[in-house]
Coordinates of C-alpha atoms and ligand atoms in Angstrom, one line a residue:
X1 CA 16.8 16.0 31.3
X2 CA 14.2 17.7 33.5
X3 CA 12.5 19.3 30.6
X4 CA 12.0 15.9 29.1
X5 CA 9.8 14.8 31.9
X6 CA 6.1 14.3 30.9
X7 CA 6.8 14.4 27.2
X8 CA 5.4 11.6 25.2
X9 CA 8.0 9.3 23.6
X10 CA 6.7 10.2 20.3
X11 CA 7.6 13.8 20.8
X12 CA 10.7 13.0 22.6
X13 CA 12.1 10.8 19.8
X14 CA 10.7 12.7 16.9
X15 CA 13.5 12.9 14.3
X16 CA 15.0 16.4 14.2
X17 CA 17.4 16.1 11.4
X18 CA 17.3 14.7 7.8
X19 CA 19.8 12.1 9.0
X20 CA 17.3 10.8 11.6
X21 CA 14.4 11.1 9.3
X22 CA 14.4 7.8 7.4
X23 CA 13.8 7.2 3.7
X24 CA 16.8 7.1 1.5
X25 CA 14.9 8.4 -1.5
X26 CA 13.9 11.6 0.3
X27 CA 17.4 12.0 1.6
X28 CA 18.7 11.8 -2.0
X29 CA 16.3 14.4 -3.2
X30 CA 17.2 16.7 -0.3
X31 CA 20.9 16.4 -1.0
X32 CA 20.2 17.3 -4.6
X33 CA 17.7 20.2 -4.1
X34 CA 18.7 21.7 -0.8
X35 CA 22.5 22.1 -1.2
X36 CA 22.5 25.5 -3.0
X37 CA 20.1 28.2 -1.7
X38 CA 19.6 29.5 -5.3
X39 CA 18.3 26.1 -6.3
X40 CA 16.0 25.5 -3.4
X41 CA 12.2 25.2 -4.2
X42 CA 9.8 27.8 -3.0
X43 CA 6.6 25.8 -3.3
X44 CA 6.7 22.2 -1.9
X45 CA 4.0 19.6 -1.6
X46 CA 4.3 16.7 0.8
X47 CA 1.7 14.0 0.7
X48 CA 1.3 10.7 2.5
X49 CA -0.9 8.9 5.0
X50 CA -1.6 10.1 8.5
X51 CA 1.2 9.9 11.0
X52 CA 3.9 9.4 8.4
X53 CA 5.8 12.5 9.5
X54 CA 4.8 15.0 6.9
X55 CA 4.8 17.9 9.3
X56 CA 8.0 16.8 10.9
X57 CA 9.6 16.7 7.5
X58 CA 8.3 20.2 6.7
X59 CA 9.8 21.5 9.9
X60 CA 13.2 19.8 9.2
X61 CA 13.2 21.3 5.8
X62 CA 12.5 24.8 7.2
X63 CA 15.9 24.7 8.8
X64 CA 17.6 24.4 5.4
X65 CA 16.1 27.9 4.6
X66 CA 16.5 29.5 8.0
X67 CA 19.7 28.2 9.4
X68 CA 22.1 31.1 9.9
X69 CA 25.2 29.0 9.5
X70 CA 24.6 26.0 7.2
X71 CA 27.4 23.6 6.2
X72 CA 28.8 23.6 2.7
X73 CA 26.3 21.0 1.5
X74 CA 23.4 23.1 2.9
X75 CA 22.9 20.9 6.1
X76 CA 21.6 23.1 8.9
X77 CA 24.0 23.7 11.8
X78 CA 21.5 22.7 14.5
X79 CA 23.2 25.3 16.8
X80 CA 22.2 28.7 15.6
X81 CA 19.3 30.5 17.1
X82 CA 17.0 29.6 14.2
X83 CA 17.9 25.9 14.2
X84 CA 17.5 25.8 18.0
X85 CA 14.1 27.5 18.1
X86 CA 12.7 25.2 15.4
X87 CA 14.1 22.2 17.2
X88 CA 12.8 23.3 20.6
X89 CA 9.5 24.9 19.7
X90 CA 8.3 23.0 16.7
X91 CA 10.0 19.6 16.5
X92 CA 10.4 18.9 20.2
X93 CA 7.5 21.0 21.4
X94 CA 4.1 19.5 22.6
X95 CA 2.1 22.5 21.6
X96 CA 1.9 24.1 18.2
X97 CA 0.4 27.3 19.6
X98 CA 3.8 28.8 20.4
X99 CA 5.3 31.2 17.8
X100 CA 8.5 30.2 16.2
X101 CA 10.4 33.0 14.4
X102 CA 10.6 32.5 10.7
X103 CA 8.1 29.7 10.5
X104 CA 4.3 30.0 10.4
X105 CA 2.3 26.8 10.7
X106 CA -1.3 26.9 9.5
X107 CA -3.4 23.9 10.5
X108 CA -6.2 23.9 7.9
X109 CA -8.3 21.5 9.9
X110 CA -8.8 24.5 12.3
X111 CA -8.3 27.5 10.0
X112 CA -9.6 27.1 6.5
X113 CA -11.9 30.1 5.6
X114 CA -10.9 32.6 3.0
X115 CA -10.5 35.6 5.4
X116 CA -8.3 33.7 7.9
X117 CA -6.1 32.4 5.1
X118 CA -5.8 35.9 3.7
X119 CA -4.6 37.3 7.0
X120 CA -1.9 34.6 7.2
X121 CA -0.9 35.4 3.6
X122 CA -0.7 39.1 4.1
X123 CA 1.6 38.6 7.0
X124 CA 3.7 36.1 5.0
X125 CA 4.1 38.6 2.1
X126 CA 5.9 41.1 4.3
X127 CA 9.7 40.8 4.0
X128 CA 11.4 39.1 6.9
X129 CA 13.5 41.2 9.3
X130 CA 15.9 38.7 10.9
X131 CA 16.4 36.2 8.1
X132 CA 16.4 35.8 4.4
X133 CA 13.4 33.6 4.3
X134 CA 9.9 33.1 5.8
X135 CA 8.5 29.6 5.8
X136 CA 4.7 28.9 5.7
X137 CA 3.7 25.4 6.5
X138 CA 0.1 24.6 5.5
X139 CA -0.9 21.4 7.1
X140 CA -3.8 19.3 5.7
X141 CA -4.1 21.9 2.9
X142 CA -6.9 19.9 1.2
X143 CA -9.2 21.2 4.0
X144 CA -8.9 24.8 2.9
X145 CA -12.0 26.1 1.1
X146 CA -11.8 26.6 -2.6
X147 CA -11.8 30.4 -2.2
X148 CA -9.0 30.0 0.3
X149 CA -7.1 27.8 -2.1
X150 CA -7.5 30.4 -4.8
X151 CA -6.0 33.1 -2.5
X152 CA -3.1 30.7 -2.0
X153 CA -2.8 30.2 -5.7
X154 CA -2.4 33.9 -6.3
X155 CA 0.5 34.1 -3.9
X156 CA 2.4 31.0 -5.3
X157 CA 1.8 32.1 -8.9
X158 CA 4.3 34.9 -8.3
X159 CA 5.9 34.0 -5.1
X160 CA 8.2 36.6 -3.5
X161 CA 11.8 35.5 -3.2
X162 CA 11.7 35.5 0.6
X163 CA 8.7 33.2 0.9
X164 CA 8.6 29.4 1.0
X165 CA 5.3 27.6 1.1
X166 CA 5.2 23.9 2.2
X167 CA 1.9 22.2 1.7
X168 CA 1.2 18.9 3.5
X169 CA -1.8 16.7 2.8
X170 CA -3.2 13.3 3.3
X171 CA -5.5 13.8 0.4
X172 CA -3.8 15.4 -2.6
X173 CA -6.9 14.6 -4.8
X174 CA -8.8 17.4 -3.0
X175 CA -6.1 20.1 -3.7
X176 CA -6.7 22.3 -6.6
X177 CA -4.9 21.1 -9.7
X178 CA -3.6 24.6 -10.3
X179 CA -1.9 24.6 -6.9
X180 CA -0.4 21.1 -7.5
X181 CA 0.9 22.1 -10.9
X182 CA 2.8 25.1 -9.3
X183 CA 4.6 23.0 -6.7
X184 CA 8.3 23.0 -7.6
X185 CA 8.9 19.9 -5.6
X186 CA 6.4 17.1 -4.7
X187 CA 7.4 14.4 -2.2
X188 CA 5.6 11.4 -0.8
X189 CA 6.1 10.5 2.8
X190 CA 5.8 6.8 2.8
X191 CA 5.2 4.3 5.6
X192 CA 8.2 2.5 6.7
X193 CA 8.5 -1.3 6.4
X194 CA 7.8 -3.4 9.5
X195 CA 11.5 -4.1 9.8
X196 CA 12.5 -0.4 9.7
X197 CA 9.8 0.5 12.1
X198 CA 10.9 -2.3 14.5
X199 CA 14.5 -1.0 14.2
X200 CA 13.4 2.5 15.2
X201 CA 11.5 1.0 18.1
X202 CA 14.6 -0.9 19.1
X203 CA 16.7 2.3 19.2
X204 CA 14.1 4.0 21.4
X205 CA 13.9 0.9 23.6
X206 CA 17.7 1.0 24.1
X207 CA 17.6 4.6 25.0
X208 CA 14.8 4.0 27.5
X209 CA 16.6 0.9 28.9
X210 CA 13.8 -1.5 28.2
X211 CA 14.0 -5.3 28.0
X212 CA 12.6 -6.1 24.5
X213 CA 12.6 -8.8 21.9
X214 CA 12.8 -8.2 18.2
X215 CA 9.7 -10.3 17.7
X216 CA 7.7 -8.3 20.2
X217 CA 8.7 -5.0 18.5
X218 CA 7.6 -6.4 15.1
X219 CA 4.2 -7.2 16.5
X220 CA 3.9 -3.6 17.7
X221 CA 5.1 -2.3 14.3
X222 CA 2.4 -4.4 12.6
X223 CA -0.3 -3.6 15.1
X224 CA 0.5 0.1 14.8
X225 CA 0.2 -0.1 11.0
X226 CA 3.8 1.0 10.7
X227 CA 2.8 4.5 11.5
X228 CA 5.5 6.0 13.8
X229 CA 3.1 7.9 16.1
X230 CA 0.9 4.8 16.7
X231 CA 3.8 2.4 17.1
X232 CA 5.8 4.6 19.5
X233 CA 2.7 5.3 21.6
X234 CA 2.0 1.5 21.8
X235 CA 5.6 0.8 22.8
X236 CA 5.4 3.5 25.5
X237 CA 2.1 2.2 26.8
X238 CA 3.3 -1.4 27.0
X239 CA 6.6 -0.5 28.6
X240 CA 4.9 1.6 31.2
X241 CA 2.3 -1.1 32.0
X242 CA 4.8 -4.0 32.2
X243 CA 7.6 -2.2 34.0
X244 CA 9.9 -2.0 31.0
X245 CA 9.5 -5.7 30.0
X246 CA 8.4 -5.6 26.3
X247 CA 8.1 -9.4 25.7
X248 CA 5.9 -11.2 23.1
X249 CA 3.6 -12.4 25.9
X250 CA 3.2 -8.9 27.4
X251 CA 2.6 -7.4 24.0
X252 CA 0.0 -9.9 23.1
X253 CA -1.7 -9.5 26.5
X254 CA -1.7 -5.8 26.2
X255 CA -3.0 -5.7 22.6
X256 CA -5.6 -8.3 23.6
X257 CA -4.8 -10.0 20.3
X258 CA -5.3 -13.6 19.5
X259 CA -2.2 -15.2 17.8
X260 CA -2.5 -15.8 14.1
X261 CA -1.5 -19.4 14.7
X262 CA -4.9 -19.9 16.4
X263 CA -6.7 -18.5 13.4
X264 CA -4.8 -20.8 11.1
X265 CA -5.8 -23.7 13.3
X266 CA -9.4 -22.6 13.1
X267 CA -9.4 -22.5 9.3
X268 CA -7.6 -25.9 9.1
X269 CA -10.2 -27.4 11.5
X270 CA -13.0 -25.9 9.5
X271 CA -11.8 -27.5 6.3
X272 CA -11.2 -30.8 8.0
X273 CA -14.3 -32.1 9.8
X274 CA -17.0 -31.2 12.3
X275 CA -15.2 -33.1 15.1
X276 CA -12.0 -31.1 14.3
X277 CA -14.0 -27.9 14.7
X278 CA -15.5 -29.0 18.0
X279 CA -12.1 -30.0 19.4
X280 CA -10.7 -26.6 18.4
X281 CA -13.6 -24.7 20.1
X282 CA -13.0 -26.8 23.2
X283 CA -9.4 -25.8 23.1
X284 CA -10.3 -22.1 22.9
X285 CA -12.4 -22.5 26.0
X286 CA -9.8 -24.3 28.0
X287 CA -7.2 -21.7 27.0
X288 CA -9.7 -19.1 28.2
X289 CA -9.8 -17.2 24.9
X290 CA -12.8 -14.9 24.8
X291 CA -14.9 -15.7 21.8
X292 CA -15.7 -12.1 21.2
X293 CA -12.0 -11.3 21.0
X294 CA -11.4 -14.2 18.8
X295 CA -14.0 -13.2 16.3
X296 CA -12.9 -9.5 16.1
X297 CA -9.4 -10.7 15.1
X298 CA -10.7 -13.3 12.7
X299 CA -12.0 -10.7 10.2
X300 CA -8.7 -8.9 10.3
X301 CA -6.9 -12.2 9.8
X302 CA -9.0 -13.0 6.8
X303 CA -8.4 -9.6 5.3
X304 CA -4.6 -9.8 5.9
X305 CA -4.6 -13.2 4.4
X306 CA -6.4 -11.9 1.3
X307 CA -3.6 -9.4 0.8
X308 CA -0.9 -12.0 1.3
X309 CA -2.6 -14.4 -1.1
X310 CA -2.6 -11.6 -3.7
X311 CA 1.0 -10.7 -3.1
X312 CA 0.3 -7.3 -1.6
X313 CA 2.4 -5.9 1.3
X314 CA 4.3 -9.1 1.7
X315 CA 7.2 -7.3 3.2
X316 CA 5.2 -6.7 6.3
X317 CA 5.1 -10.3 7.3
X318 CA 7.8 -13.0 8.1
X319 CA 8.6 -15.3 5.2
X320 CA 7.4 -18.4 6.9
X321 CA 4.1 -16.8 7.8
X322 CA 3.5 -15.7 4.2
X323 CA 4.2 -19.3 3.0
X324 CA 1.8 -20.8 5.6
X325 CA -1.0 -18.4 4.8
X326 CA -0.6 -18.9 1.0
X327 CA -0.9 -22.7 1.6
X328 CA -3.9 -22.3 3.8
X329 CA -5.8 -20.1 1.3
X330 CA -4.6 -21.8 -1.8
X331 CA -8.0 -23.4 -2.3
X332 CA -9.9 -20.1 -2.5
X333 CA -10.5 -18.1 -5.6
X334 CA -11.7 -14.5 -5.5
X335 CA -15.4 -15.3 -5.4
X336 CA -14.6 -17.7 -2.5
X337 CA -13.0 -14.8 -0.7
X338 CA -16.1 -12.7 -1.3
X339 CA -18.2 -15.5 0.3
X340 CA -15.7 -15.9 3.1
X341 CA -16.0 -12.3 4.1
X342 CA -19.8 -12.4 3.9
X343 CA -19.8 -15.4 6.2
X344 CA -17.5 -13.7 8.7
X345 CA -19.5 -10.5 8.5
X346 CA -22.6 -12.4 9.4
X347 CA -20.7 -13.9 12.3
X348 CA -19.5 -10.6 13.7
X349 CA -22.9 -9.0 13.2
X350 CA -24.6 -11.7 15.2
X351 CA -22.1 -12.0 18.0
X352 CA -23.4 -11.2 21.5
X353 CA -21.6 -9.6 24.4
X354 CA -23.0 -11.8 27.1
X355 CA -24.2 -15.1 25.6
X356 CA -21.1 -17.3 25.2
X357 CA -23.1 -20.4 24.4
X358 CA -24.7 -18.6 21.4
X359 CA -21.3 -17.4 20.3
X360 CA -19.9 -20.9 20.5
X361 CA -22.8 -22.1 18.3
X362 CA -22.1 -19.2 15.8
X363 CA -18.4 -20.1 15.7
X364 CA -19.3 -23.7 15.0
X365 CA -21.8 -23.0 12.2
X366 CA -19.4 -20.5 10.7
X367 CA -16.7 -23.1 10.5
X368 CA -19.2 -25.4 8.9
X369 CA -20.1 -22.8 6.3
X370 CA -16.4 -22.1 5.7
X371 CA -15.9 -25.8 4.9
X372 CA -18.6 -25.4 2.2
X373 CA -17.4 -22.2 0.8
X374 CA -16.9 -23.2 -2.8
X375 CA -20.4 -24.7 -2.9
X376 CA -21.8 -21.5 -1.3
X377 CA -19.9 -19.2 -3.7
X378 CA -21.2 -21.1 -6.7
X379 CA -24.7 -20.9 -5.3
X380 CA -24.2 -17.2 -4.6
X381 CA -23.2 -16.4 -8.2
X382 CA -26.3 -18.4 -9.5
X383 CA -28.5 -16.8 -6.9
X384 CA -27.3 -13.3 -7.8
X385 CA -28.0 -13.7 -11.5
X386 CA -31.4 -15.1 -10.8
X387 CA -32.2 -12.3 -8.4
X388 CA -31.3 -9.7 -11.1
X389 CA -33.6 -11.4 -13.7
X390 CA -36.4 -11.6 -11.1
X391 CA -36.0 -8.0 -10.3
X392 CA -36.3 -6.9 -13.9
X393 CA -39.4 -9.0 -14.4
X394 CA -41.1 -7.6 -11.3
X395 CA -40.2 -4.1 -12.2
X396 CA -41.8 -4.5 -15.6
X397 CA -44.9 -6.0 -14.0
X398 CA -45.1 -3.3 -11.5
X399 CA -44.9 -0.5 -14.1
X400 CA -47.7 -2.3 -16.1
X401 CA -49.9 -2.5 -13.1
X402 CA -49.4 1.2 -12.3
X403 CA -50.5 2.2 -15.8
X404 CA -53.7 0.2 -15.4
X405 CA -54.3 1.5 -11.9
X406 CA -53.9 5.1 -12.9
X407 CA -56.3 4.7 -15.8
X408 CA -58.9 3.0 -13.4
X409 CA -58.4 5.7 -10.8
X410 CA -58.9 8.5 -13.3
X411 CA -62.2 6.9 -14.3
X412 CA -63.3 6.5 -10.7
X413 CA -62.3 10.0 -9.9
X414 CA -64.7 11.2 -12.5
X415 CA -67.5 9.1 -11.1
X416 CA -67.0 9.5 -7.4
X417 CA -66.0 13.1 -7.1
X418 CA -68.0 15.5 -9.3
X419 CA -67.3 19.2 -9.6
X420 CA -70.6 19.7 -7.7
X421 CA -69.3 17.5 -4.7
X422 CA -66.2 19.5 -4.5
X423 CA -67.7 22.9 -4.7
X424 CA -70.1 21.8 -1.9
X425 CA -67.3 20.5 0.2
X426 CA -65.2 23.6 -0.2
X427 CA -68.1 26.0 0.0
X428 CA -66.8 29.3 1.3
X429 CA -63.2 28.6 0.3
X430 CA -62.3 31.5 -1.9
X431 CA -58.7 30.8 -2.6
X432 CA -56.9 27.4 -2.6
X433 CA -53.2 27.8 -2.4
X434 CA -52.1 24.3 -1.7
X435 CA -54.0 21.1 -2.0
X436 CA -51.6 18.9 -0.2
X437 CA -53.3 18.8 3.2
X438 CA -56.7 18.2 1.7
X439 CA -55.4 15.3 -0.2
X440 CA -54.5 13.4 2.9
X441 CA -58.0 13.5 4.3
X442 CA -59.6 12.1 1.1
X443 CA -60.5 8.4 1.5
X444 CA -59.0 6.4 -1.3
X445 CA -61.0 3.8 -3.1
X446 CA -60.0 0.3 -2.2
X447 CA -58.0 -1.4 -4.9
X448 CA -57.5 -5.1 -4.7
X449 CA -53.8 -5.5 -5.0
X450 CA -52.3 -7.2 -1.9
X451 CA -48.7 -6.4 -2.4
X452 CA -47.1 -3.1 -3.3
X453 CA -49.9 -1.3 -1.4
X454 CA -47.7 1.3 0.1
X455 CA -46.2 2.3 -3.3
X456 CA -49.4 2.3 -5.1
X457 CA -51.2 4.4 -2.4
X458 CA -48.5 7.0 -2.9
X459 CA -48.9 6.9 -6.7
X460 CA -52.7 7.1 -6.3
X461 CA -52.3 10.1 -4.1
X462 CA -50.1 11.7 -6.6
X463 CA -52.5 10.9 -9.4
X464 CA -55.5 12.1 -7.3
X465 CA -53.5 15.3 -6.6
X466 CA -53.0 16.0 -10.3
X467 CA -56.7 15.5 -10.9
X468 CA -57.7 17.8 -8.1
X469 CA -55.1 20.4 -9.2
X470 CA -56.5 20.3 -12.7
X471 CA -60.0 20.7 -11.3
X472 CA -59.1 23.8 -9.4
X473 CA -57.3 25.2 -12.4
X474 CA -60.5 24.9 -14.3
X475 CA -62.8 26.4 -11.6
Ligands
ZN501 ZN1 21.6 26.7 12.1

């Protein structure tokens, strides 16, 4: 166990086998495609959001190619030299700098130029000495330059029988279509559900001998966005701060979060009456809830609620919660949500770090605006269409004025600045390369238009510039 000391839990509990790596669909594909070596793909693409275990999956897959003693169904033995070095160096290791025989990992966030890529490819093309295969894992492959991706393409178009390339990316849109079309197997690493993530956290908690509650782990799973790395790091942080006691209270205290019940109360009060709002804010103060903290969670709560109302990601939340949120936001249509988010954005932009009295006032007026949301949203729609019409009119007027101004100015130019004036001013100048500097020092005639001065001055300068250029052209 000594070598386990100092390792983060995320590394320590990283899944090492396909069995530990969750996702029944992926397991199914693996059992179909990785049983017979002759049937195994040589170019694989794994995509999915950050922290979903794409690299881990690629490393587990490498064992299917490199294991010296696989079981009948292709499952790696986990005991041979190859399996062990992949497990120890890559899967269980903290640093990716150490070489692992048979597997080359290329992190495209660091190495993405054409030459560096070519060097790795040249090495990969040479036949392996100790095994039948060589595995090249290209992490974040969308970061590779187009030239680099084209070098890759040449290799995978006619891939040698010993070589396996596993691409991993968070952004498959940025990968050349020609590369994608040559992948013989494409997999998506998906986020787990809150329940699955909490189950995984429960296993780890048991192995670490923690005192935990299921509810507390579900809060962590949600807060960590169901991303294993985030969630396990959160669990570790909380367990170490609270001496192994991962309770709902400790989790909430650690995350600094305000409970969603409180947000629901806020919305209920807002839609009830001014006195309900005032009572609620008094409650926040007596419970010592920091208004800053309250507001930062309020926006997230509103966004989450919008998802729930539209039936998205419902599996992330407890059934009762979904029901309560749907009831609470039942009165809002989509333009109301638009208004709501604008109101909250205003609140969060105007919040101060030190002035609690101002924050209290903001929270009160925000609640009052929330109570009038439908009125405001209707007003907003009307206001928007009026604004568009007004804009069109003023643009038209502006362009008309400009036409007149330019004509006037051209007339004035002819009167005010005669060729004689100019040749006098620039006496001795034999060559004029650029008139730009001169232009700035010329006093513009006053034109009586109060607004749009800035714009017109620019336009006048340009028009003057043309006149002067023309003049010099004709000298
Ligand atoms: Zn093995």
